[in-house]
Coordinates of C-alpha atoms and ligand atoms in Angstrom, one line a residue:
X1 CA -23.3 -8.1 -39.0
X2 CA -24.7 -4.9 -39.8
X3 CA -23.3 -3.5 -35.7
X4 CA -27.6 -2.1 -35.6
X5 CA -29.5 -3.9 -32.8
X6 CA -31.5 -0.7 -32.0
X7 CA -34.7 -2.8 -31.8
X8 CA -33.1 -4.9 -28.8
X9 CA -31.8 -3.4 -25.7
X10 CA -28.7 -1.6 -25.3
X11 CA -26.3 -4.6 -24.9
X12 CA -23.6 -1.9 -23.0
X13 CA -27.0 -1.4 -20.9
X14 CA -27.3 2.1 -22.1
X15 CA -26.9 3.5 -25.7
X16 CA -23.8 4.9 -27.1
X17 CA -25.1 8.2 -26.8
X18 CA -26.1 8.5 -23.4
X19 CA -23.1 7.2 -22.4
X20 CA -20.7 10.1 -24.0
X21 CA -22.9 12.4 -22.6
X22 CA -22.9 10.7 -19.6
X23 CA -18.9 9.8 -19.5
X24 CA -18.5 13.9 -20.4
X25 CA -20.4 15.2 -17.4
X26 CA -18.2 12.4 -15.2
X27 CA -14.9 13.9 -16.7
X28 CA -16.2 17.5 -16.0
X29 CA -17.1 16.4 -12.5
X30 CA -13.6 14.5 -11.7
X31 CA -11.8 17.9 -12.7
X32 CA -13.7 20.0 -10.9
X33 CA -13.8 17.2 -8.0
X34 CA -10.1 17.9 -7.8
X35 CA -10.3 21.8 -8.5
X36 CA -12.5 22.8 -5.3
X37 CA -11.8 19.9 -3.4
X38 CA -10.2 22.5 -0.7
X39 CA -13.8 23.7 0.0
X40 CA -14.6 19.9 1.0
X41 CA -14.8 18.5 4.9
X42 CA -11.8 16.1 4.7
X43 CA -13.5 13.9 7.1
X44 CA -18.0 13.9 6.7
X45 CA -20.5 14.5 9.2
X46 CA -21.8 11.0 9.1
X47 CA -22.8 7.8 11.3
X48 CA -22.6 4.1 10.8
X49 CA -25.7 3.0 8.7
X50 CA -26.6 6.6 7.4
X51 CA -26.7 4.8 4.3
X52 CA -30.0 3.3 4.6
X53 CA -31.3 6.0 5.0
X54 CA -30.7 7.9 2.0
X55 CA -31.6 4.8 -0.3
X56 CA -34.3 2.8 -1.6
X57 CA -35.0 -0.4 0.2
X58 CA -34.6 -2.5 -2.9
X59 CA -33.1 -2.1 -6.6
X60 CA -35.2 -0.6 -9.3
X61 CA -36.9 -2.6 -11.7
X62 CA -36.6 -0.7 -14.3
X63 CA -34.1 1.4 -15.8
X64 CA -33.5 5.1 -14.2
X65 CA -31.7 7.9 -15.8
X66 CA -28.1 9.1 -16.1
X67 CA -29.8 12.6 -14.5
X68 CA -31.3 10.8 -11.9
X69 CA -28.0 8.5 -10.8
X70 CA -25.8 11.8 -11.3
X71 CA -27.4 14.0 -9.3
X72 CA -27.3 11.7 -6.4
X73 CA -23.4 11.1 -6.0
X74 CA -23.6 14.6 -4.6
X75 CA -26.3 14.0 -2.0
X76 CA -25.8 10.2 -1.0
X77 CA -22.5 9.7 -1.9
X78 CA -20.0 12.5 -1.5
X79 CA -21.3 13.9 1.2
X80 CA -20.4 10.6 3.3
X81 CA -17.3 9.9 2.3
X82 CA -13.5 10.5 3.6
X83 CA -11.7 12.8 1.1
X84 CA -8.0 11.2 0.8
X85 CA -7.4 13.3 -1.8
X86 CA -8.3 16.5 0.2
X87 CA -5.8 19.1 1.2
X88 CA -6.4 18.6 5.0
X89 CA -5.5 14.8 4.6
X90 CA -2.7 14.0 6.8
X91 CA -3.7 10.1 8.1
X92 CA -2.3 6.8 7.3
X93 CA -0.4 7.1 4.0
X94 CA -1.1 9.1 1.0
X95 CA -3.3 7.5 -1.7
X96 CA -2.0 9.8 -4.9
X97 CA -3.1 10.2 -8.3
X98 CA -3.3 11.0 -11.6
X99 CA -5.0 12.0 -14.5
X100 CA -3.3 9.5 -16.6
X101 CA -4.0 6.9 -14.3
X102 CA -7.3 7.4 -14.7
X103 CA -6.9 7.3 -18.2
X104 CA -5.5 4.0 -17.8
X105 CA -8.3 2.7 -15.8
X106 CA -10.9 4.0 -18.0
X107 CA -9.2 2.0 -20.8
X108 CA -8.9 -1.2 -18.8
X109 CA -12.7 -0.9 -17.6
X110 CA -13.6 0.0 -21.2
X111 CA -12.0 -3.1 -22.7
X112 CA -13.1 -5.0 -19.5
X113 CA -10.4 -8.0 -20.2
X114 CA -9.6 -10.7 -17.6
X115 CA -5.9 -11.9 -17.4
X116 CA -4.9 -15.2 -15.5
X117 CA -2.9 -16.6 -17.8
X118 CA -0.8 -15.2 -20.7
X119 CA -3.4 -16.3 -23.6
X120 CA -6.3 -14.6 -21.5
X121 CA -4.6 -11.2 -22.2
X122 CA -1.2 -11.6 -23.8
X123 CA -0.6 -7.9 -23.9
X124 CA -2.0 -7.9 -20.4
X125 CA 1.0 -10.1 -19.5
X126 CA 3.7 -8.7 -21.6
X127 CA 3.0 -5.2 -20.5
X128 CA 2.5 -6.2 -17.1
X129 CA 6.4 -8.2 -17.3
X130 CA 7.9 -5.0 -18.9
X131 CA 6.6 -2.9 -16.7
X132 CA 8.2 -4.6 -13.3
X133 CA 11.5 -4.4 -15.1
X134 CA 10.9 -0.7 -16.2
X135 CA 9.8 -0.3 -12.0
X136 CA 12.5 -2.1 -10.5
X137 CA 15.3 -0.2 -12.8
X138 CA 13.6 2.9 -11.8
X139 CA 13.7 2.2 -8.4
X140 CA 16.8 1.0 -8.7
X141 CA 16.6 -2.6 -7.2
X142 CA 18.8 -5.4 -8.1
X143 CA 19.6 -7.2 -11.5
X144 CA 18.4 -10.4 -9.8
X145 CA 15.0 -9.0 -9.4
X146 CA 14.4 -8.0 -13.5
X147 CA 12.9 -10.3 -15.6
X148 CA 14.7 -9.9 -18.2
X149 CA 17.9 -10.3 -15.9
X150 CA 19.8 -12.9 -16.6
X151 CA 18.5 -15.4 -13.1
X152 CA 14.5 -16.4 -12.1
X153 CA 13.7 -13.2 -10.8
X154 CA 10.8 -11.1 -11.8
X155 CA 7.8 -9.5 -10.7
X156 CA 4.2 -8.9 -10.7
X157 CA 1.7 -6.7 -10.0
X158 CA -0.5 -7.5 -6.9
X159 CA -3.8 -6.3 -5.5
X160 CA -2.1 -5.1 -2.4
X161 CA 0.6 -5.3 0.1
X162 CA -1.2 -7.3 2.2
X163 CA -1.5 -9.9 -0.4
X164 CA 1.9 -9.5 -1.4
X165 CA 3.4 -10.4 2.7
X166 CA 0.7 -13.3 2.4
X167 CA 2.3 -14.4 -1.0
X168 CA 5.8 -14.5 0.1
X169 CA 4.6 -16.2 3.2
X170 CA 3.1 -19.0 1.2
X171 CA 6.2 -19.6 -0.8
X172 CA 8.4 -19.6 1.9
X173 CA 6.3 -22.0 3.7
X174 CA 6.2 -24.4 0.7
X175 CA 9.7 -24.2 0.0
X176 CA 10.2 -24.8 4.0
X177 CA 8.1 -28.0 3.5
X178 CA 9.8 -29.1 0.5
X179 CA 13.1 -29.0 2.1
X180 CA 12.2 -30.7 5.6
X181 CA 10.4 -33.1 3.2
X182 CA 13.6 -34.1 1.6
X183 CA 15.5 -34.3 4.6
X184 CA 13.1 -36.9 6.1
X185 CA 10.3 -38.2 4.4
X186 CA 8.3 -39.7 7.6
X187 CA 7.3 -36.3 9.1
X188 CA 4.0 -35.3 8.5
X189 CA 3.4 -31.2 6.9
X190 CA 1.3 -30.1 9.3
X191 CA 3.9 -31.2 12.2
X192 CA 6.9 -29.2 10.2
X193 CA 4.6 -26.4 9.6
X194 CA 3.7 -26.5 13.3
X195 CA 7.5 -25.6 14.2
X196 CA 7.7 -23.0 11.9
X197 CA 8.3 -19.3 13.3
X198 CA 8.3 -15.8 11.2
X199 CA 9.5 -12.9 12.1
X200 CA 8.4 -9.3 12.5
X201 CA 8.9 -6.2 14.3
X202 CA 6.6 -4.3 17.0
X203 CA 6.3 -1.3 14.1
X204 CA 5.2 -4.1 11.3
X205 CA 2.2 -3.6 9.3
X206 CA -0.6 -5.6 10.8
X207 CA -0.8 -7.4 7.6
X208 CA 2.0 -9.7 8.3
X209 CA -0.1 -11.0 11.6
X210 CA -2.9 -11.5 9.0
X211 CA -0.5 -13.6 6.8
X212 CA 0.5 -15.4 10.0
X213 CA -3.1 -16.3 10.7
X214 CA -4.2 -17.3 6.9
X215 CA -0.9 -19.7 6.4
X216 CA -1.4 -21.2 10.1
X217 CA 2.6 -19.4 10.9
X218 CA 3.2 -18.4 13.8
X219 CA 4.6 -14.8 13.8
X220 CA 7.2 -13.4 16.6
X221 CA 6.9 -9.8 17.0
X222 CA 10.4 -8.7 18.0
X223 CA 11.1 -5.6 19.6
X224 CA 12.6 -2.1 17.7
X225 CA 14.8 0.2 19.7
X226 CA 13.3 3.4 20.8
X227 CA 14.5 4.4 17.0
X228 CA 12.2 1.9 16.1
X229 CA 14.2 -0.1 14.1
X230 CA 14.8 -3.6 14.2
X231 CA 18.0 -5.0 14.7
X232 CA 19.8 -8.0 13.1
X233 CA 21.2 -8.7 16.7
X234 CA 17.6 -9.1 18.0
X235 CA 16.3 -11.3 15.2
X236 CA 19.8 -13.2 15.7
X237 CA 19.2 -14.4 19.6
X238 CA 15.3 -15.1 18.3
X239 CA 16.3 -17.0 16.1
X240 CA 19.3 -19.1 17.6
X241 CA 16.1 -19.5 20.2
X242 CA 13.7 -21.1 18.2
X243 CA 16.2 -23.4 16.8
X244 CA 17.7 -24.5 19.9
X245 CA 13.9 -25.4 21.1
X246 CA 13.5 -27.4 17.8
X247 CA 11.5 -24.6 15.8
X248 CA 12.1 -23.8 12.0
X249 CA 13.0 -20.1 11.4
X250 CA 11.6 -19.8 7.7
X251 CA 10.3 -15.6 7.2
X252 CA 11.4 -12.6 7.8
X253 CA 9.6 -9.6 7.3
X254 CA 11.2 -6.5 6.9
X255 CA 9.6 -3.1 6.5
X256 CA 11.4 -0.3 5.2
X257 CA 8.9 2.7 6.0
X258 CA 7.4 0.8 9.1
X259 CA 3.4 2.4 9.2
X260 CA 3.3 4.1 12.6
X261 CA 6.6 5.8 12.7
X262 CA 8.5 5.8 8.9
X263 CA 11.6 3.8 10.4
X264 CA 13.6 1.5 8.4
X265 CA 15.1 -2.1 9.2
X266 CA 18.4 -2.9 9.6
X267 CA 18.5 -4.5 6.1
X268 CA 21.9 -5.6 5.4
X269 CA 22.5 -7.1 9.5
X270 CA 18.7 -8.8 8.7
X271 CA 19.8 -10.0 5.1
X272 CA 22.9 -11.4 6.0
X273 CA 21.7 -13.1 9.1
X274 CA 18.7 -14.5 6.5
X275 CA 21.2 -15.7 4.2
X276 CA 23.2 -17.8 6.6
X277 CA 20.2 -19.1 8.0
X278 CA 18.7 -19.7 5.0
X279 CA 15.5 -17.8 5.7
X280 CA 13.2 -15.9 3.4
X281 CA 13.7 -12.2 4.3
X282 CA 10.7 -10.2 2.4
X283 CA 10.9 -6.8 2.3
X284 CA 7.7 -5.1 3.1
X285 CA 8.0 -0.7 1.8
X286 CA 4.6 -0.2 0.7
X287 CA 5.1 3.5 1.3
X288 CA 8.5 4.0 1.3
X289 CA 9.6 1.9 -1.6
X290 CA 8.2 4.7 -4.0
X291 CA 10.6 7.2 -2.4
X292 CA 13.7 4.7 -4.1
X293 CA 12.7 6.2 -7.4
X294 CA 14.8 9.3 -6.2
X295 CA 18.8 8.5 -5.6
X296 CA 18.8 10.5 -2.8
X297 CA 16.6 8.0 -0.6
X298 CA 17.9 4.8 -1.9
X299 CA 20.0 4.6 1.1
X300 CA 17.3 3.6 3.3
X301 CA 17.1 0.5 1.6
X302 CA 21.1 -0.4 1.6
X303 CA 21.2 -4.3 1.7
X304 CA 18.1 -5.2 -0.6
X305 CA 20.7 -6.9 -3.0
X306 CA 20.6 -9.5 0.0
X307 CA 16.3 -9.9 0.6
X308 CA 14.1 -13.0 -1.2
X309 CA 11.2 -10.4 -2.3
X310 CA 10.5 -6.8 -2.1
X311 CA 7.5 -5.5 -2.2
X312 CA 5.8 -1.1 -2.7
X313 CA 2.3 0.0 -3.1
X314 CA 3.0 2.4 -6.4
X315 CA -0.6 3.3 -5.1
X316 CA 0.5 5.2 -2.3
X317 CA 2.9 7.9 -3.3
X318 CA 3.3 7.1 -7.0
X319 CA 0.7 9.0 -8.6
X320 CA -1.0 5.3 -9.8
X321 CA -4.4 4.9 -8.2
X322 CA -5.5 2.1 -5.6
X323 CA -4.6 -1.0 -6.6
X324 CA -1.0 -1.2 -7.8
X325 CA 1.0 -3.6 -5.7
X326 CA 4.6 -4.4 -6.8
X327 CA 6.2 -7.3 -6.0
X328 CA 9.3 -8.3 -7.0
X329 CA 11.1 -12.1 -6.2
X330 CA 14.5 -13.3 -6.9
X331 CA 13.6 -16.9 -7.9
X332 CA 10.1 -17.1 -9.2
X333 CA 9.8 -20.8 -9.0
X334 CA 9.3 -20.2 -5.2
X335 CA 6.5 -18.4 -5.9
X336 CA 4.6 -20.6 -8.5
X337 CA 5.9 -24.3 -7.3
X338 CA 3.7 -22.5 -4.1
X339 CA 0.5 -22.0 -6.0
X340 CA 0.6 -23.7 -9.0
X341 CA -2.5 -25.7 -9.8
X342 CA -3.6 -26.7 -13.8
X343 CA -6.6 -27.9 -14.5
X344 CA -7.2 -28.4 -18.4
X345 CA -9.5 -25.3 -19.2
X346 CA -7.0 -22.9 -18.2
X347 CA -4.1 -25.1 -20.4
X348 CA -2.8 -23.2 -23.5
X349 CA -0.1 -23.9 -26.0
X350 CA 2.3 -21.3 -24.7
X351 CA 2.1 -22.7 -21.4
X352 CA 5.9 -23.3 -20.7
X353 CA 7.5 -20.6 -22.5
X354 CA 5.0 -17.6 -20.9
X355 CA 4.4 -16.2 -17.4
X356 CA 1.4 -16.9 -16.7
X357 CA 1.2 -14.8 -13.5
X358 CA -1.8 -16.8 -12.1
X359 CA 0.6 -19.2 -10.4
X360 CA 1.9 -15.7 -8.6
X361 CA -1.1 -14.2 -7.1
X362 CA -4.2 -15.2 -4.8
X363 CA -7.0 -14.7 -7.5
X364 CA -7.2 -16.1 -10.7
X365 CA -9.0 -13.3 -13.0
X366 CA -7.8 -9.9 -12.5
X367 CA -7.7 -6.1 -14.4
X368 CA -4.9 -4.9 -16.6
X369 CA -3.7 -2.8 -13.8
X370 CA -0.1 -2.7 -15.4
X371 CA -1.8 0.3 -17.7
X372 CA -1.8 2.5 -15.3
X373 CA 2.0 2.0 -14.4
X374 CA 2.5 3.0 -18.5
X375 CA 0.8 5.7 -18.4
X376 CA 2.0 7.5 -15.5
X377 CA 5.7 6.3 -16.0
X378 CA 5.1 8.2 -19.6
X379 CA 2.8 10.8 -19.2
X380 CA 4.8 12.0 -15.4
X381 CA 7.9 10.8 -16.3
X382 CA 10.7 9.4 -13.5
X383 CA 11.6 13.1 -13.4
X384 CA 7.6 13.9 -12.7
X385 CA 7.4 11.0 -10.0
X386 CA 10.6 12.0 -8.5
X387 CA 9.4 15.7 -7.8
X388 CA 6.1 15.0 -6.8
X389 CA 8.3 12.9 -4.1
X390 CA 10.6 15.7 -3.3
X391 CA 7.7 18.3 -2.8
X392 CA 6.2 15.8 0.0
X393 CA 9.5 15.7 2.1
X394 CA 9.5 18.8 2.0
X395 CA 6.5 19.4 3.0
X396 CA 7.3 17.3 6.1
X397 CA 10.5 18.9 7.0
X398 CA 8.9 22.2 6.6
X399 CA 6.6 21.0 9.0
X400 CA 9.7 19.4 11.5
X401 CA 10.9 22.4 11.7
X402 CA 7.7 24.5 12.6
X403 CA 7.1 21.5 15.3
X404 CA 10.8 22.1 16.9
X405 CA 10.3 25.9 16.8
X406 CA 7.8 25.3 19.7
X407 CA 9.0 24.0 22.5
X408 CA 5.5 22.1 24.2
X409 CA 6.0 19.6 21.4
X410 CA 9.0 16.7 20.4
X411 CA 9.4 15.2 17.0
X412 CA 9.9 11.5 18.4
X413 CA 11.1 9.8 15.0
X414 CA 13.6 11.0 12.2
X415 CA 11.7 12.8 9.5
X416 CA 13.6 11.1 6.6
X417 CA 10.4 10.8 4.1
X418 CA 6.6 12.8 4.7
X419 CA 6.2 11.2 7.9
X420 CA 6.2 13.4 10.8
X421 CA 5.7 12.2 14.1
X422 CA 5.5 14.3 17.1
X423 CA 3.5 14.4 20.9
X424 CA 2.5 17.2 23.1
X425 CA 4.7 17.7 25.9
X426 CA 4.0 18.7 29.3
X427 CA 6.5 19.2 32.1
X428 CA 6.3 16.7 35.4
X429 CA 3.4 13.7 33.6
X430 CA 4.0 10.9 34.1
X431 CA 4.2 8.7 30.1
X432 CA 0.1 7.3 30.9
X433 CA -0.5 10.9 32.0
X434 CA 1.6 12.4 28.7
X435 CA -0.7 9.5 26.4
X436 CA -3.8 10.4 27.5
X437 CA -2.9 13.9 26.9
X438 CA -1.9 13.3 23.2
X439 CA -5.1 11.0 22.8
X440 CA -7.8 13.9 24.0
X441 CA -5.6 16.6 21.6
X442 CA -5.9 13.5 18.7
X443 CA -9.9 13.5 19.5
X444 CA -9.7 17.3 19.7
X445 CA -8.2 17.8 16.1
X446 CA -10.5 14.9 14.8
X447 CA -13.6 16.5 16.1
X448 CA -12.3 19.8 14.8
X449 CA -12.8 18.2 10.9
X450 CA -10.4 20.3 9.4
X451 CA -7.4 18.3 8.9
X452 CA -7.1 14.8 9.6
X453 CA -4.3 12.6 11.0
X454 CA -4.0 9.8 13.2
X455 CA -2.4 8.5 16.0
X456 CA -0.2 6.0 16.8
X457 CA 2.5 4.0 19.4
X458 CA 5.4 3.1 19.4
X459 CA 7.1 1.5 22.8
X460 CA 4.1 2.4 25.2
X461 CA 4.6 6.1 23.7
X462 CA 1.3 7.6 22.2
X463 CA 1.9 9.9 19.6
X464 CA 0.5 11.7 16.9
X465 CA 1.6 11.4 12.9
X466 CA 1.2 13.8 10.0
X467 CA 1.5 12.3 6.6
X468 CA 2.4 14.9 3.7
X469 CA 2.6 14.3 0.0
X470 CA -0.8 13.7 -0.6
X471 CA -1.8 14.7 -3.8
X472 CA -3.2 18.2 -3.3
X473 CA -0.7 19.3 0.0
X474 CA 1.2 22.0 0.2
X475 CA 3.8 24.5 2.3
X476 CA 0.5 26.4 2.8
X477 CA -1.7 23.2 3.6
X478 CA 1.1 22.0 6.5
X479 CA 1.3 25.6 7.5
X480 CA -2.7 25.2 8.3
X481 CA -2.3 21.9 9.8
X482 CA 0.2 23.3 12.0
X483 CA -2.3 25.9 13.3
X484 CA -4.9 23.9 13.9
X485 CA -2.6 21.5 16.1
X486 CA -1.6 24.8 17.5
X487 CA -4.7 25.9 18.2
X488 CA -6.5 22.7 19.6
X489 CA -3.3 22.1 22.0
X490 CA -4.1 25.5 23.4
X491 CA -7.2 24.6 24.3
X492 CA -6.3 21.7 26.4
Ligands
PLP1 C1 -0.2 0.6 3.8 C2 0.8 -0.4 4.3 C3 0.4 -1.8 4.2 C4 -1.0 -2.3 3.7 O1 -1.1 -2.1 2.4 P1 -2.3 -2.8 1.6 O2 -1.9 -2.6 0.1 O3 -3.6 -2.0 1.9 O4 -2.4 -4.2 2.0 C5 1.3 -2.7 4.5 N1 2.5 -2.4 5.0 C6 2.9 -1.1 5.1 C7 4.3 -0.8 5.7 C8 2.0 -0.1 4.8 O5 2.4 1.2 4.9

């Protein structure tokens, strides 16, 4: 092999050449992307199907050039998209960043490798296993949980949290099925699976309703206090309920960081009462489990010694760019006796003495995403990830306070973590009056462009929620956010 096919066509579709230049100018543009992203509308000027507009009707035949493609991210692309990495982001949850994540991701989409199994990729897998242990230590979780602990625990790296609840879900359902299997023989699965119940709160991710619907479970939403936490009394009398009326409590799902208010289960009443009743408590902190990685927070998560699986989205507030799901189980076998189907091509000889982390996930072929966790563990450092965490609390405090400071608005939840969550008061409404209120100052703010935010309800209660910590916020970014809620409640 000489490596010179320059009479054939580019086999990497362009040549060499073209592509540093091309790969330069995309650098240059991410860096200044992030350096003037300030001057960008957070939220675009756009309607639904704009797109067609601004594009051919069908693919070009032949091949166009790098000028061409590059000039237009500008013009169709950017200008119709939502800037999560914008100052004036406050919605959902952050979606941080780094440079050596994309570093990472440029590697892993320059070596374009598939991993199912550990021969497909072994490094794929071996980083991948060494990375969950270097995660979980970091984020302090229990021994049972490491790989290279000394029980069946490990963990893997998933596409998202939502695939993560499904997963645990599954196993739990398997397992369920196993054991009422072995009790009596004669019952038929889809009867047993029929009396199954899981178990959520009012302030759980919607992707635990999804899991309900995808494994045929049926979920109970229980209700959270008007701290919006969910109590292990509460699940207790649901579940003494269900059993009573000849249902099988099998899941619980726990969030620590529930999405539209930051609040944290009752972990160690929920894991206790999980463990007597032998059902699979999964611990759902795709935002919050990231804040773990400092000391200081680990106390919202007091009782995980006690859960089946845990589960954080490192690509929410860990600097590790969408997607970078962690999930962690205490007896693997759960997970894989769940999933685990072999047919001969995807045999190898180190079959039964490898993870093959297939048998742990919902797709079969899937990046080295466990790359970017390297990187940005070494190139941030815990220290790095642990300020970067610090800075957005504070942020959010900073902002608690300017919210208390006036008294036409109430912080309705604890600001533990960058959460803020607050409504607009006004003396003698009644609580539809008081939500309709909040809803025309949320439309007000979101019409406005220049920051945006969401909003949310908890118990009936409409509220609005302010997420700090995104990647370029800042004391002077909440202070801005602040007058612009200031400013649009005024004109109310
Ligand atoms: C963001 C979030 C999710 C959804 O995460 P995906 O990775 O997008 O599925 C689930 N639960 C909580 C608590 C979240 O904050």
């Amino acid at each position: 092999m000489d490596g010179n096919n320059s009479d054939e066509e580019p086999r990497l579709g362009i040549e060499p050449e073209t592509f540093r230049h091309a790969a330069t100018n995309m650098v240059d543009y991410i860096i200044n992307y992030h350096r003037d992203i300030h001057k960008r509308q957070t939220f675009p000027d756009v309607e639904p199907g704009f797109m067609q507009a601004r594009l051919p009707k069908e693919a070009p035949d032949y091949p166009e050039s790098w000028q061409e493609v590059f000039s237009d991210i500008e013009t169709v692309v950017m200008d119709g998209m939502t800037h999560w990495q914008s100052p004036g982001f406050f919605s959902y949850y952050p979606a941080t960043t780094s440079y050596p994540s994309m570093l990472a991701d440029m590697l892993c989409n320059g070596i374009s490798c598939v991993r199912f199994s550990w021969a497909s990729s072994p490094s794929a897998t071996e980083l991948e296993t060494v990375m969950m242990d270097w995660l979980a230590k970091a984020i302090g979780l229990p021994e049972c949980f490491i790989h290279g602990g000394h029980g069946p625990g490990g963990g893997v790296i998933q596409g998202s949290a939502s695939e993560s609840t499904l997963m645990a879900l599954m196993a739990a359902r398997n397992k369920t099925i196993r054991q009422e299997l072995s009790r009596d023989k004669s019952l038929r699965t889809h009867d047993i699976v029929a009396r199954m119940v899981a178990y959520s709160s009012q302030c759980t991710h919607s992707c635990m309703d999804r899991a309900g619907v995808f494994a045929l479970v049926e979920v109970r939403k229980l209700p959270v206090g008007k701290d919006g936490v969910m109590r292990g009394s509460v699940l207790k009398e649901a579940v003494m309920k269900d059993k009573d009326d000849g249902r099988i409590p099998m899941f619980v799902c726990a969030s620590i960081g529930t999405t539209p208010c930051c609040t944290f289960d009752d972990l160690e009443e929920i894991g206790k009462i999980c463990e007597e009743q032998e059902i699979w408590c999964h611990v759902d902190a795709a935002y919050a489990g990231a804040a773990l990685i400092c000391p200081e927070f680990r106390y919202i998560c007091k009782g995980v010694e006690r859960v089946t699986s845990f589960n954080f989205n490192p690509h929410k507030w860990l600097m590790v760019q969408i997607d970078c799901s962690a999930m962690w189980v205490r007896n693997s076998d759960d997970l894989i006796n769940s999933a685990e189907v072999n047919p001969l091509f995807l045999h190898h000889k180190a079959q039964d003495s490898a993870i093959d982390y297939r048998h742990w996930q919902i797709p079969l072929g899937r990046p080295f995403r466990s790359l970017k966790l390297w990187f940005v563990l070494r190139m941030v450092g815990i220290e790095g990830l642990r300020s970067n965490i610090r800075r957005g609390v504070q942020e959010a405090k900073h902002l608690e306070r300017l919210i208390r400071s006036d008294e036409r608005f109430e912080i309705l939840f604890p600001v533990t973590l960058g959460l803020v969550c607050f409504k607009f008061k006004h003396p003698g409404l009644l609580l539809e009056e008081e939500n309709s209120l909040n809803e025309r100052l949320y439309q007000k703010i979101h019409n406005d462009k220049r920051i945006l935010l969401v909003l949310a309800m908890v118990n009936g209660v409409y509220f609005i929620r302010v997420c700090t910590g995104s990647t370029h916020c800042s004391i002077a970014q909440v202070n801005k956010c602040w007058n612009v809620i200031k400013e649009m409640a005024e004109q109310l």
